[in-house]
PDB file of C-alpha atoms in Angstrom:
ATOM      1  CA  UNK A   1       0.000   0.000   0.000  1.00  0.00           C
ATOM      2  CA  UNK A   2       1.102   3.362  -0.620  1.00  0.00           C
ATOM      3  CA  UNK A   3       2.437   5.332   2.565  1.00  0.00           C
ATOM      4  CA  UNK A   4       3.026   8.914   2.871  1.00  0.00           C
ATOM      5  CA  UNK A   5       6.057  10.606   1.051  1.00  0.00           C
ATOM      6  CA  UNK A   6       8.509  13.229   3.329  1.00  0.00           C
ATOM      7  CA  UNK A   7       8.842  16.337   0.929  1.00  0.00           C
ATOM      8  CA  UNK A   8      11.665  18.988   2.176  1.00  0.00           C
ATOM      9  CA  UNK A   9      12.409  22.000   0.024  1.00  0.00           C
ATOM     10  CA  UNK A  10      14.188  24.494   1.095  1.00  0.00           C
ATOM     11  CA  UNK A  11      15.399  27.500  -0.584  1.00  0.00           C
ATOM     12  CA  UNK A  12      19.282  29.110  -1.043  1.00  0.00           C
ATOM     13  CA  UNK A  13      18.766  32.067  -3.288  1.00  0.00           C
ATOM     14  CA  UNK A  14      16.629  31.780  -5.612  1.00  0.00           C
ATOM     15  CA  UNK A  15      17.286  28.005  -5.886  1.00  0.00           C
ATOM     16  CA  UNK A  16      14.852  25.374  -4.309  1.00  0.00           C
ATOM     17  CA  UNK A  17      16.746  22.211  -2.997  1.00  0.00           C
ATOM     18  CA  UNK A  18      14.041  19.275  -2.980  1.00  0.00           C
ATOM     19  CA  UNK A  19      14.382  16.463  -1.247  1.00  0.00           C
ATOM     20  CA  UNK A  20      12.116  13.522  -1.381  1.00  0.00           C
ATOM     21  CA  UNK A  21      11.943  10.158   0.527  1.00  0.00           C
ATOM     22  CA  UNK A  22       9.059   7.872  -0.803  1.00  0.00           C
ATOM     23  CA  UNK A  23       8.096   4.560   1.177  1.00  0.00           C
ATOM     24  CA  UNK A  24       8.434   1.565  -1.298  1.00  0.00           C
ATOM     25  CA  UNK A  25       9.715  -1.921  -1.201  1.00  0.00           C
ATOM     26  CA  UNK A  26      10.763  -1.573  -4.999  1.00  0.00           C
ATOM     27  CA  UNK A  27      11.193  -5.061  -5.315  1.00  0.00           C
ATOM     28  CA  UNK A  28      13.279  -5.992  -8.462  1.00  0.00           C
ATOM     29  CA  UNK A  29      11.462  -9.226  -9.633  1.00  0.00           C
ATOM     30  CA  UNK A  30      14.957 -11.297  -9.677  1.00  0.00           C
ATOM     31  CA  UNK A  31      15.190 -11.918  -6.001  1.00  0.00           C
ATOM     32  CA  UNK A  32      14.338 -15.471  -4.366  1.00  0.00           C
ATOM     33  CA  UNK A  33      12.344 -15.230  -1.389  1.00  0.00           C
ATOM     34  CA  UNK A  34      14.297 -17.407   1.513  1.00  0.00           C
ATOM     35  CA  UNK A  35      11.814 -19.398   3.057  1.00  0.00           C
ATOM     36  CA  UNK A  36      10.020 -20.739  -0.115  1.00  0.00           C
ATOM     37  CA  UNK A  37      12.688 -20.325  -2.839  1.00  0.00           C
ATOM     38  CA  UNK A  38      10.433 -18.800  -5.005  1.00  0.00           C
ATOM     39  CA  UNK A  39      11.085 -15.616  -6.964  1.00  0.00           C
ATOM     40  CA  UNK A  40       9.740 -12.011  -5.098  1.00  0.00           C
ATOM     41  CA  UNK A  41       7.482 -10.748  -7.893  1.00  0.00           C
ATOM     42  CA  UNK A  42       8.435  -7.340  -9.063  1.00  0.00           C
ATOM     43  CA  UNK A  43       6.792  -4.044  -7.310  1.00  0.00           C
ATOM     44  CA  UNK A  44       8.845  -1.170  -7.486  1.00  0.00           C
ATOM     45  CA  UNK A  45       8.174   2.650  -9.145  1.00  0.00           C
ATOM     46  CA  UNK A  46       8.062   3.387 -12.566  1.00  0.00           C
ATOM     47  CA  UNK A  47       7.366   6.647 -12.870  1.00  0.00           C
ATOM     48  CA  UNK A  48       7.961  10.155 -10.946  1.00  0.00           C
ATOM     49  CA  UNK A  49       6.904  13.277 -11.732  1.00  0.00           C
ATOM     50  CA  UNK A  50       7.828  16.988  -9.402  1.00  0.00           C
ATOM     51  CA  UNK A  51       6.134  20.182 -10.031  1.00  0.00           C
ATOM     52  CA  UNK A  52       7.004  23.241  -8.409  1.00  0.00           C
ATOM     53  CA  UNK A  53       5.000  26.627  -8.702  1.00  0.00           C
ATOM     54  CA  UNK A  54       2.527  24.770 -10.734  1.00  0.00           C
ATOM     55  CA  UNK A  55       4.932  23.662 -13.185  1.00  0.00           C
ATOM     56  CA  UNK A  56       6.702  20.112 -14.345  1.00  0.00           C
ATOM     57  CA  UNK A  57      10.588  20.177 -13.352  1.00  0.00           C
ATOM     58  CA  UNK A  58      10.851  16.295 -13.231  1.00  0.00           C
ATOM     59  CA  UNK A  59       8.929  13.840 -15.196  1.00  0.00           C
ATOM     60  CA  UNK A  60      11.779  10.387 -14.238  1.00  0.00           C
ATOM     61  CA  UNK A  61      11.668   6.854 -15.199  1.00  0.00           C
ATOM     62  CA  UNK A  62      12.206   4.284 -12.811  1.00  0.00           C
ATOM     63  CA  UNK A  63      13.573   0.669 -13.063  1.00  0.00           C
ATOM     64  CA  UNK A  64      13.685  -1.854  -9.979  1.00  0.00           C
ATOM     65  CA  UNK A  65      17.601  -0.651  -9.554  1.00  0.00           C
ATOM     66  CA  UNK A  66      16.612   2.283  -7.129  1.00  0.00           C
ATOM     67  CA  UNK A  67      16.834   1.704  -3.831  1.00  0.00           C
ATOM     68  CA  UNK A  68      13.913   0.459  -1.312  1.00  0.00           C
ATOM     69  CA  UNK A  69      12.314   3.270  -0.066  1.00  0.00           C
ATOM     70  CA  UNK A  70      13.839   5.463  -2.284  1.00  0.00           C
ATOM     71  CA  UNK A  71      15.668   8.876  -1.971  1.00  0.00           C
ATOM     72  CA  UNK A  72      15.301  11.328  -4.560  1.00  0.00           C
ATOM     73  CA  UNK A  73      17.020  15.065  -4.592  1.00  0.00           C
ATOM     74  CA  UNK A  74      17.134  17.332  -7.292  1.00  0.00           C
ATOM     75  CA  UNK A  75      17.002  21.421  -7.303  1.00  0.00           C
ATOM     76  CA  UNK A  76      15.343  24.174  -9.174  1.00  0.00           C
ATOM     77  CA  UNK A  77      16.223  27.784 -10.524  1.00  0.00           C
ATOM     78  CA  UNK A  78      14.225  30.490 -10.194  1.00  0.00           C
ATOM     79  CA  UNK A  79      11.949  28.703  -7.564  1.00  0.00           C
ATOM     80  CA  UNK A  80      10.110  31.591  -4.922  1.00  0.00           C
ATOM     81  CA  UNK A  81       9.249  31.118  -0.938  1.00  0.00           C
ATOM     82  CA  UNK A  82       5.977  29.850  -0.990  1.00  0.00           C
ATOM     83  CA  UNK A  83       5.857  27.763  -4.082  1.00  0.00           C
ATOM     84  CA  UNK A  84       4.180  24.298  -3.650  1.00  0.00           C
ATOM     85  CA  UNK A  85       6.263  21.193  -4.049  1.00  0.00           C
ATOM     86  CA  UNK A  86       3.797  18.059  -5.885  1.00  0.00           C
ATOM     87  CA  UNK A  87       5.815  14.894  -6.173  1.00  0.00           C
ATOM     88  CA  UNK A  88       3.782  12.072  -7.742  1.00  0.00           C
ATOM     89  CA  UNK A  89       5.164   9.066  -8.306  1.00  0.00           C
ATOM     90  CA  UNK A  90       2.914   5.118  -9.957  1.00  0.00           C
ATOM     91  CA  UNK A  91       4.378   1.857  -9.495  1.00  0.00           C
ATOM     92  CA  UNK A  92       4.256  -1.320 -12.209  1.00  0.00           C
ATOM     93  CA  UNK A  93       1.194  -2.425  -9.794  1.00  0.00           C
ATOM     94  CA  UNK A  94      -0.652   0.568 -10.488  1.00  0.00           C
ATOM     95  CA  UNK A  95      -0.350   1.888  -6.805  1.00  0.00           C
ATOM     96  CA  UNK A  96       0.093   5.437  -6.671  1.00  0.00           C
ATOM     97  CA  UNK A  97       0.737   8.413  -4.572  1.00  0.00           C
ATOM     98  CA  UNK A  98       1.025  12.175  -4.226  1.00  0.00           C
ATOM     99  CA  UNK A  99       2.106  14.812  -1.587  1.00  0.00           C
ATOM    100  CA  UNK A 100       3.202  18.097  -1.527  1.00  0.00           C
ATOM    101  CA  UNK A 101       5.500  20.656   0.234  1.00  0.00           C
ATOM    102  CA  UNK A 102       5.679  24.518   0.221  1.00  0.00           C
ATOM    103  CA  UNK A 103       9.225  26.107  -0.783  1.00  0.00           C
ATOM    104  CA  UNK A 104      10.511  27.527   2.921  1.00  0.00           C
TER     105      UNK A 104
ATOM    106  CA  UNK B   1      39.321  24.226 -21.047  1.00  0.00           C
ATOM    107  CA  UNK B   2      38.435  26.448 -23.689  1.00  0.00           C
ATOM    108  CA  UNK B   3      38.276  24.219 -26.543  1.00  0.00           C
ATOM    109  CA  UNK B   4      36.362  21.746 -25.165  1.00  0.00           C
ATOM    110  CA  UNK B   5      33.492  24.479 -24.392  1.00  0.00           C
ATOM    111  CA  UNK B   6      34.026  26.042 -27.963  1.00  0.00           C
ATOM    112  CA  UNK B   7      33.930  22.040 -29.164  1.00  0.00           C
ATOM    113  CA  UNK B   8      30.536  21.699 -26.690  1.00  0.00           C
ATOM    114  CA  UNK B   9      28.561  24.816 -27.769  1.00  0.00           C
ATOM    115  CA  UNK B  10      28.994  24.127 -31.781  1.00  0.00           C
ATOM    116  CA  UNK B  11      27.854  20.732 -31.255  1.00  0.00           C
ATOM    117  CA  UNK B  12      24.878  22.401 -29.261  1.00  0.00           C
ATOM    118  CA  UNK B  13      24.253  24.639 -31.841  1.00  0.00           C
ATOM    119  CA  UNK B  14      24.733  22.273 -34.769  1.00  0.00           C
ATOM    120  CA  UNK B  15      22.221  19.570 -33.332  1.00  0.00           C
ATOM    121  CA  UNK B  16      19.692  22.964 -31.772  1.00  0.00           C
ATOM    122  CA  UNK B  17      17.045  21.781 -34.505  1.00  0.00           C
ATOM    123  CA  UNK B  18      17.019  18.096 -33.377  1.00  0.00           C
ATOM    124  CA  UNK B  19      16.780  19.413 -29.514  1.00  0.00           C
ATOM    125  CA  UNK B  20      13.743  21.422 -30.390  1.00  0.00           C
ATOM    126  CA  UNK B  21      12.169  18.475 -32.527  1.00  0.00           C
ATOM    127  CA  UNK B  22      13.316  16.250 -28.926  1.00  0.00           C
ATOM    128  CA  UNK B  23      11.728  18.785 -26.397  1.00  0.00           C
ATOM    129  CA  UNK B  24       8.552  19.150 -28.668  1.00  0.00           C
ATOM    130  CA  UNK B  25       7.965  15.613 -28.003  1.00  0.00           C
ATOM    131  CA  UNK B  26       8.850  15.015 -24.824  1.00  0.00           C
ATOM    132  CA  UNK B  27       7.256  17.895 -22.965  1.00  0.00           C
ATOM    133  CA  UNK B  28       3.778  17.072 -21.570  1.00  0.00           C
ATOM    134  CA  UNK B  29       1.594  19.451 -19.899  1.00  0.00           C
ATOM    135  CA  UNK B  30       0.347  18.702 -16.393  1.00  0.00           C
ATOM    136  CA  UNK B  31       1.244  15.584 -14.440  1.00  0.00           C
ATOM    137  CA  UNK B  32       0.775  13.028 -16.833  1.00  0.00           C
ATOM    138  CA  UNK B  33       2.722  10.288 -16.482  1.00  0.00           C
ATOM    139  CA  UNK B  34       5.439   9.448 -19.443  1.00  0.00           C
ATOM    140  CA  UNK B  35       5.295   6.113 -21.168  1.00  0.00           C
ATOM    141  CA  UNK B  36       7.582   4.215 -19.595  1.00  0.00           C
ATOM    142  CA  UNK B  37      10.658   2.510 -22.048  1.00  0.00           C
ATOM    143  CA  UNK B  38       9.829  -1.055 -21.096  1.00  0.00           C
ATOM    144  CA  UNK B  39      12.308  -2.197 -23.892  1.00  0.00           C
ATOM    145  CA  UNK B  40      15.008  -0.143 -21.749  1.00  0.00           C
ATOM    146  CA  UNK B  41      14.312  -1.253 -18.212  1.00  0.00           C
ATOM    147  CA  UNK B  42      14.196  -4.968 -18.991  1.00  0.00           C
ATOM    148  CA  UNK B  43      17.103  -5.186 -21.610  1.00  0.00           C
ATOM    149  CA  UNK B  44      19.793  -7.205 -19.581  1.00  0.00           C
ATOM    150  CA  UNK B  45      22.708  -5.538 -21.668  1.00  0.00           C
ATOM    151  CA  UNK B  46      24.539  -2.405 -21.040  1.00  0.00           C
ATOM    152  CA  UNK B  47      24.637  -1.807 -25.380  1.00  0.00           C
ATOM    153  CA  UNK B  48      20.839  -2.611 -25.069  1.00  0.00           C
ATOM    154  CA  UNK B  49      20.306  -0.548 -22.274  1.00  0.00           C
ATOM    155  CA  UNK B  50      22.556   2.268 -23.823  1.00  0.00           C
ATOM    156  CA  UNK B  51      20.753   2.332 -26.823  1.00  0.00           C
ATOM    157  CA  UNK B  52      17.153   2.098 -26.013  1.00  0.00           C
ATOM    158  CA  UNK B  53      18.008   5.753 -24.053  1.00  0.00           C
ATOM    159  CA  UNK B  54      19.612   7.224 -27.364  1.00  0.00           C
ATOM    160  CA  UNK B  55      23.637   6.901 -26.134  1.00  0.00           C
ATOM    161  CA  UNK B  56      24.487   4.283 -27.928  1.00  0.00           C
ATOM    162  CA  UNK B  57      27.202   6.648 -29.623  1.00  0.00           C
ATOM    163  CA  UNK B  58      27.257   8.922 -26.447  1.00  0.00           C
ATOM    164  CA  UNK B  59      31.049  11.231 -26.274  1.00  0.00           C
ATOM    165  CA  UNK B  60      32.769  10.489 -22.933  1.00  0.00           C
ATOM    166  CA  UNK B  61      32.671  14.358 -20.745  1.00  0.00           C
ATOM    167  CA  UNK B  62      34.133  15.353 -17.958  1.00  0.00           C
ATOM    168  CA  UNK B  63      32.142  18.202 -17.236  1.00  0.00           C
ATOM    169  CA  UNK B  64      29.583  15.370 -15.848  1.00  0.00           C
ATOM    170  CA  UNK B  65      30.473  14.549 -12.110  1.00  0.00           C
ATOM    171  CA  UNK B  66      29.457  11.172 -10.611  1.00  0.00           C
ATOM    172  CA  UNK B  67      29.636  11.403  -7.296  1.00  0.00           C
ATOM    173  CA  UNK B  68      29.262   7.812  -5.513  1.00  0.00           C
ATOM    174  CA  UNK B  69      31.693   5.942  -2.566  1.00  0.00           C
ATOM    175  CA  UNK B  70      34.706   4.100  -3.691  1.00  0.00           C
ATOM    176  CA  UNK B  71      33.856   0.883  -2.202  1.00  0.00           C
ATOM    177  CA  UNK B  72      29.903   0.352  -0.828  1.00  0.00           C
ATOM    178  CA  UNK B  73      29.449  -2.389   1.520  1.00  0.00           C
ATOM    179  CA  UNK B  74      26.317  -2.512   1.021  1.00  0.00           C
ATOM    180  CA  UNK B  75      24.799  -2.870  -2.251  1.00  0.00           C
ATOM    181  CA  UNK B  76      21.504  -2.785  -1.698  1.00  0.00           C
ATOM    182  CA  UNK B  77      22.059   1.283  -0.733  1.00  0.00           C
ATOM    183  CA  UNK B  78      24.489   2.977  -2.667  1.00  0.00           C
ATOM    184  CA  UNK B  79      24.005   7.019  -3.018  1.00  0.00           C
ATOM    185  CA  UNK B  80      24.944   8.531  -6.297  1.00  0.00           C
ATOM    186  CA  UNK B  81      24.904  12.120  -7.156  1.00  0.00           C
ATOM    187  CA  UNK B  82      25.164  13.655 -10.717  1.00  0.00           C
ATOM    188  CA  UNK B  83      25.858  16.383 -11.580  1.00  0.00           C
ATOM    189  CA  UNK B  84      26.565  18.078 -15.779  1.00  0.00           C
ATOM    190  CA  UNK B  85      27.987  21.767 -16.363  1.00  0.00           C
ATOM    191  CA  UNK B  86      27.524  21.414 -19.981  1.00  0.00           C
ATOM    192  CA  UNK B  87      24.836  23.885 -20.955  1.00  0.00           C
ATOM    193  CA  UNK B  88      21.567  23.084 -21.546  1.00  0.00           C
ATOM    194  CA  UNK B  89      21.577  19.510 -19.820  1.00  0.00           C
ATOM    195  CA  UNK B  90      17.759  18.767 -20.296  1.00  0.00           C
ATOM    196  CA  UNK B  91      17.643  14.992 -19.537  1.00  0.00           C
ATOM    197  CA  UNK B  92      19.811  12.296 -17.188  1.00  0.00           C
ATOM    198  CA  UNK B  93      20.176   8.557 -17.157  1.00  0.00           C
ATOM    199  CA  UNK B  94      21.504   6.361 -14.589  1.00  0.00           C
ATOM    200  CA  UNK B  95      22.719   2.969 -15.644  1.00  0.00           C
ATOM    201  CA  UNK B  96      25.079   0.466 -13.603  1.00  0.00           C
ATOM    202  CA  UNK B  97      27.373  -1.630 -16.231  1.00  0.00           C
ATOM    203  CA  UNK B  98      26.591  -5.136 -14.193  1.00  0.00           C
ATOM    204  CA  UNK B  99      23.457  -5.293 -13.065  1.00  0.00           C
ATOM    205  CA  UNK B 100      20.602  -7.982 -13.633  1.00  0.00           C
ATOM    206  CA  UNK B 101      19.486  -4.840 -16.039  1.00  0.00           C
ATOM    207  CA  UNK B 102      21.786  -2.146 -16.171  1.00  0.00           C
ATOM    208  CA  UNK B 103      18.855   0.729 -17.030  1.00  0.00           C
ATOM    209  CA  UNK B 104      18.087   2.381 -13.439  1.00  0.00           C
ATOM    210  CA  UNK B 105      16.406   5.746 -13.639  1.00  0.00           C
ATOM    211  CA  UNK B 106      15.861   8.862 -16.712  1.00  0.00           C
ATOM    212  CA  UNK B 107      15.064  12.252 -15.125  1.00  0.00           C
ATOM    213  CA  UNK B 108      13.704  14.613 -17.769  1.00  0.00           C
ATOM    214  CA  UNK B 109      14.521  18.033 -16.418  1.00  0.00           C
ATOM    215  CA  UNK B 110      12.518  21.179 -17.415  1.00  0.00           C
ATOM    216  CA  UNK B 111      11.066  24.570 -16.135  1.00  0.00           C
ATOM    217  CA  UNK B 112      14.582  25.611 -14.227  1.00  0.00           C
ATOM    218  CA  UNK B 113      15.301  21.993 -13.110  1.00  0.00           C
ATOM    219  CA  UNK B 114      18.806  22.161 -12.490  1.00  0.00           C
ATOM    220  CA  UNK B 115      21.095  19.304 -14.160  1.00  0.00           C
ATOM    221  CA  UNK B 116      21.634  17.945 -11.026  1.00  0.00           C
ATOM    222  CA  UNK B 117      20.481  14.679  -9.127  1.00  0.00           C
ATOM    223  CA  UNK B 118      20.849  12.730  -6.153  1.00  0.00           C
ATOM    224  CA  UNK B 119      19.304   9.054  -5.239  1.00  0.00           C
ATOM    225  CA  UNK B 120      20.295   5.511  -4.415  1.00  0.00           C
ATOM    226  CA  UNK B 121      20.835   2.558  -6.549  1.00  0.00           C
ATOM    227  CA  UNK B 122      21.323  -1.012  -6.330  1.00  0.00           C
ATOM    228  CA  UNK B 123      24.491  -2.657  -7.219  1.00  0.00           C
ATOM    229  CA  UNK B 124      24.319  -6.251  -8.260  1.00  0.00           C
ATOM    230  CA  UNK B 125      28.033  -6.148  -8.141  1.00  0.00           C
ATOM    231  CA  UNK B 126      31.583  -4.011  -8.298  1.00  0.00           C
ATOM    232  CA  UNK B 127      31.123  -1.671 -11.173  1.00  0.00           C
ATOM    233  CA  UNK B 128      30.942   1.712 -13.016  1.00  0.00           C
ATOM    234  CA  UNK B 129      28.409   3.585 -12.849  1.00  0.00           C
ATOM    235  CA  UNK B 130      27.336   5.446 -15.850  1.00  0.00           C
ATOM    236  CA  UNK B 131      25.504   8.595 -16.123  1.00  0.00           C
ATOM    237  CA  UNK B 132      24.432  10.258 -19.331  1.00  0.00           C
ATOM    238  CA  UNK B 133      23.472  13.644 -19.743  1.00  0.00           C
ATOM    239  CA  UNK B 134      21.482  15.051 -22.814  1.00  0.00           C
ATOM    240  CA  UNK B 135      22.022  18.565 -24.051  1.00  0.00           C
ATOM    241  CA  UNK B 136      20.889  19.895 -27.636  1.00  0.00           C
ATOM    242  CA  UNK B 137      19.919  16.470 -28.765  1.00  0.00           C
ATOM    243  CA  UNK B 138      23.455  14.718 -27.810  1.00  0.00           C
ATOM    244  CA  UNK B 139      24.316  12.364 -25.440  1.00  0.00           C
ATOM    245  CA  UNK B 140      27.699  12.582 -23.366  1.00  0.00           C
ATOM    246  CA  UNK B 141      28.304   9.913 -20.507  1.00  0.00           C
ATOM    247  CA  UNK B 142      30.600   9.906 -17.654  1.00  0.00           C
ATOM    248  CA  UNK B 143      31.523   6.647 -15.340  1.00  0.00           C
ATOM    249  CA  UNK B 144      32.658   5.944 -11.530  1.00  0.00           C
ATOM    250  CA  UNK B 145      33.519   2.902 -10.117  1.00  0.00           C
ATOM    251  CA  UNK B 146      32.081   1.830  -7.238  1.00  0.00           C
ATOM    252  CA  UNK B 147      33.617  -1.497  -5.568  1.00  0.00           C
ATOM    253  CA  UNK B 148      30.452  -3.528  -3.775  1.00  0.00           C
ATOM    254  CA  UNK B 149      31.706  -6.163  -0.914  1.00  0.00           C
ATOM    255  CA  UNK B 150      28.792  -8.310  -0.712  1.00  0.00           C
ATOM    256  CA  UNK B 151      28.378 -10.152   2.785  1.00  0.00           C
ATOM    257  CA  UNK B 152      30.470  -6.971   4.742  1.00  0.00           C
ATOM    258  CA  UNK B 153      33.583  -9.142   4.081  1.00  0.00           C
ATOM    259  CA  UNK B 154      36.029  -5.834   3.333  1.00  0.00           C
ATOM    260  CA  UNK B 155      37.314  -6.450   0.160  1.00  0.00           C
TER     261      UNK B 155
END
């Protein structure tokens, strides 16, 4: 199930620094569970998207090689106090989730 | 120095019509979701994996920093951090050269998105990691290596 996402975005200048930490398992699909020996079926993101001030900065493609619960930092120009932060990100299940953070 | 960044912004400005044809396409409005390069993420080659993002013929830069630990103990975990200073970076890949399949992530970056990100990757095993950054419509890659000691051994 999809648990809350911790947004941080804090600005130096007039540049936002976003920092993102999802909750996933992103399970690959090529590991062997070790009780029952059979493979894990795969679950992790495919897609992530990050809008700031109402507009797309990141639109990523994910494969199972990120992480479990994965971290995700990037920064933006020209970004103001105050702007909202929307992350979205969908997984290869077709879970999904959203949150959002104001620029501080 | 200089001549590299001469070198950089002709080849910019030479390929400009193929990076507006590029952008045209990949720029959606809103938060729709892009179609996601299944061929890419389950190729189990690094050439298959290069190619499928377009670097199949991508120039080696070093104005493209890849910023990961020397030797990870853990795998599982590894942080990476790119970085490109050659202008008008509007698009980077992560790949690892040995993993199960080498394609990890493609950030398209747009609206002030600086060409800059950090995450964490899993490493199958000890190897470079490649990142590729798009600018004008070409491809330029830069590599660390990053040593994995599975089982906390020390290696």
């Amino acid at each position: 199930m999809a648990q809350p996402m911790k947004i941080r975005a804090s600005l130096k200048g007039d540049v936002a620094d976003v920092k993102v930490l999802m909750n996933h398992v992103m399970e690959t699909g090529t590991r062997k569970d070790a009780k029952t020996g059979q493979l894990v079926p795969a679950h992790y993101i495919t897609n992530v998207t990050c809008e700031v001030g109402g507009k797309p900065v990141m639109d990523a493609q994910w494969g199972g090689g990120i992480s479990k619960n994965p971290y995700l930092a990037f920064r933006v120009s020209g970004a103001k106090k105050g702007d909202k932060v929307v992350v979205s990100w969908v997984d290869n299940t077709g879970d999904k989730s959203t949150a959002d953070a104001t620029v501080g | 120095m200089n001549n590299l960044r001469r070198s950089v912004l002709k080849g910019a400005g030479s390929a400009g019509v193929v990076g507006v044809a590029m952008m045209a396409g990949l720029l959606k409005p809103g938060m729709v979701f892009a179609a996601w390069n299944k061929a890419g993420f389950e190729s189990k080659d690094m050439a298959g994996a290069m190619s499928s993002v377009g670097a199949g013929a991508a120039a080696a830069s070093g104005d493209i920093t890849v910023k990961a630990p020397d030797i990870a103990e853990n795998g599982a975990v590894v942080p990476v951090e790119v970085e490109s200073k050659i202008a008008g970076t509007n698009r980077l890949v992560l790949l690892s050269e040995k993993n199960i399949y080498p394609l990890l992530a493609d950030f398209n970056l747009s609206n002030g998105a600086e060409p800059y990100v950090s995450t964490r990757i899993k490493l199958g095993a000890t190897s470079n990691v490649v990142a590729v950054a798009y600018a004008g419509g070409k491809a330029y890659k830069a590599h660390k290596e990053v040593k994995v000691t599975i089982g906390g051994c020390g290696g």
